[in-house]
Amino acid sequence: MDAHNADLTHEDLAVLREDLHEQRRFRQEQLQQLQATPPGEPGHHAASQTEVHAKLAASARMVLTDVEQALERMDEGCYGSCQRCGRPVSLARLLIVPQARYCGCCQQAGGAGR
């Protein structure tokens, strides 16, 4: 499924690449802040604060990985093609979720993962 999404123009790709770079910077900063900030003071709510802190960090790492993989797909020329069916991922979807790996149909069908 390495067919390039011919529906995306060079301008579209430039905008999407900048969006991905912005998301990558945001997630990297978020992870740095989470690492620099202890999850909470010992006491009554420490366990729940630690759990929330860990989940935030895991979510940021997951999104960062998705963003970096999208940038790799862009460099390889297969960005914008569904990794499940090979059809183009719509520009509207990519503008909302630039790291999207699946077209709307495959995402809704389930089993497509994140």
Short mmCIF file of C-alpha atoms in Angstrom, two decimals:
data_model
loop_
_atom_site.label_atom_id
_atom_site.label_comp_id
_atom_site.label_asym_id
_atom_site.label_seq_id
_atom_site.Cartn_x
_atom_site.Cartn_y
_atom_site.Cartn_z
CA MET A 1 0.00 0.00 0.00
CA ASP A 2 2.62 2.51 -0.97
CA ALA A 3 0.55 4.37 -3.53
CA HIS A 4 0.89 8.11 -2.99
CA ASN A 5 -2.33 10.03 -2.46
CA ALA A 6 -2.56 11.92 -5.74
CA ASP A 7 -5.42 14.00 -4.31
CA LEU A 8 -2.95 15.94 -2.14
CA THR A 9 -1.23 18.90 -3.74
CA HIS A 10 2.27 20.09 -2.86
CA GLU A 11 0.62 22.94 -0.96
CA ASP A 12 -1.57 20.49 0.99
CA LEU A 13 1.48 18.42 1.89
CA ALA A 14 3.40 21.52 3.00
CA VAL A 15 0.55 22.59 5.30
CA LEU A 16 0.16 19.07 6.69
CA ARG A 17 3.93 18.70 7.20
CA GLU A 18 3.99 21.96 9.18
CA ASP A 19 1.02 20.75 11.26
CA LEU A 20 2.87 17.52 12.01
CA HIS A 21 6.05 19.38 12.97
CA GLU A 22 4.01 21.64 15.26
CA GLN A 23 2.37 18.64 16.90
CA ARG A 24 5.76 16.98 17.34
CA ARG A 25 7.16 20.10 19.06
CA PHE A 26 4.09 20.33 21.30
CA ARG A 27 4.29 16.67 22.36
CA GLN A 28 8.03 16.86 22.98
CA GLU A 29 7.51 19.94 25.18
CA GLN A 30 4.62 18.23 26.94
CA LEU A 31 6.79 15.21 27.73
CA GLN A 32 9.61 17.43 29.00
CA GLN A 33 7.18 19.23 31.30
CA LEU A 34 5.72 15.97 32.56
CA GLN A 35 9.21 14.62 33.28
CA ALA A 36 10.21 17.84 35.07
CA THR A 37 7.04 17.99 37.18
CA PRO A 38 6.54 15.40 39.90
CA PRO A 39 3.07 13.81 39.75
CA GLY A 40 1.99 15.12 43.14
CA GLU A 41 2.74 15.52 46.77
CA PRO A 42 2.47 12.49 49.02
CA GLY A 43 -0.90 12.24 50.63
CA HIS A 44 -4.51 11.38 50.03
CA HIS A 45 -4.62 11.91 46.24
CA ALA A 46 -1.02 10.94 45.41
CA ALA A 47 -1.91 7.58 43.86
CA SER A 48 -4.57 9.01 41.55
CA GLN A 49 -2.31 11.95 40.59
CA THR A 50 0.50 9.54 39.79
CA GLU A 51 -1.84 7.47 37.63
CA VAL A 52 -3.11 10.54 35.74
CA HIS A 53 0.47 11.76 35.25
CA ALA A 54 1.52 8.36 33.87
CA LYS A 55 -1.48 8.23 31.52
CA LEU A 56 -0.79 11.74 30.22
CA ALA A 57 2.83 10.82 29.52
CA ALA A 58 1.82 7.56 27.79
CA SER A 59 -0.72 9.39 25.64
CA ALA A 60 1.81 12.06 24.66
CA ARG A 61 4.36 9.36 23.72
CA MET A 62 1.73 7.52 21.65
CA VAL A 63 0.73 10.65 19.72
CA LEU A 64 4.39 11.60 19.25
CA THR A 65 5.07 8.16 17.75
CA ASP A 66 2.05 8.50 15.43
CA VAL A 67 3.24 11.95 14.32
CA GLU A 68 6.78 10.74 13.65
CA GLN A 69 5.43 7.78 11.66
CA ALA A 70 3.27 10.16 9.60
CA LEU A 71 6.35 12.25 8.81
CA GLU A 72 8.17 9.07 7.75
CA ARG A 73 5.26 8.11 5.47
CA MET A 74 5.40 11.60 3.99
CA ASP A 75 9.14 11.23 3.31
CA GLU A 76 8.54 7.79 1.77
CA GLY A 77 5.76 9.10 -0.49
CA CYS A 78 2.95 6.98 0.95
CA TYR A 79 1.39 9.59 3.24
CA GLY A 80 -2.33 10.06 2.75
CA SER A 81 -3.05 6.48 1.71
CA CYS A 82 -5.02 4.23 4.03
CA GLN A 83 -2.75 1.60 5.55
CA ARG A 84 -5.62 -0.86 5.54
CA CYS A 85 -7.32 -0.55 2.13
CA GLY A 86 -4.91 1.68 0.21
CA ARG A 87 -7.55 4.25 -0.71
CA PRO A 88 -6.81 7.95 -0.20
CA VAL A 89 -7.42 9.46 3.21
CA SER A 90 -9.50 12.59 2.64
CA LEU A 91 -7.85 15.96 2.96
CA ALA A 92 -10.58 17.01 5.40
CA ARG A 93 -9.64 14.09 7.69
CA LEU A 94 -5.92 14.82 7.40
CA LEU A 95 -6.47 18.48 8.25
CA ILE A 96 -8.16 17.39 11.48
CA VAL A 97 -5.87 14.43 12.26
CA PRO A 98 -2.72 14.84 10.15
CA GLN A 99 -1.22 11.63 11.55
CA ALA A 100 -4.26 9.57 10.44
CA ARG A 101 -3.26 6.16 9.08
CA TYR A 102 -6.69 5.04 7.94
CA CYS A 103 -9.46 6.42 5.75
CA GLY A 104 -12.74 7.24 7.47
CA CYS A 105 -14.39 4.00 6.34
CA CYS A 106 -11.62 1.77 7.69
CA GLN A 107 -11.41 3.75 10.93
CA GLN A 108 -15.17 3.40 11.47
CA ALA A 109 -15.08 -0.30 10.56
CA GLY A 110 -13.05 -0.82 13.71
CA GLY A 111 -10.04 -2.96 14.25
CA ALA A 112 -7.96 -0.24 12.67
CA GLY A 113 -6.29 0.59 15.96
CA ARG A 114 -5.63 4.17 16.95
#
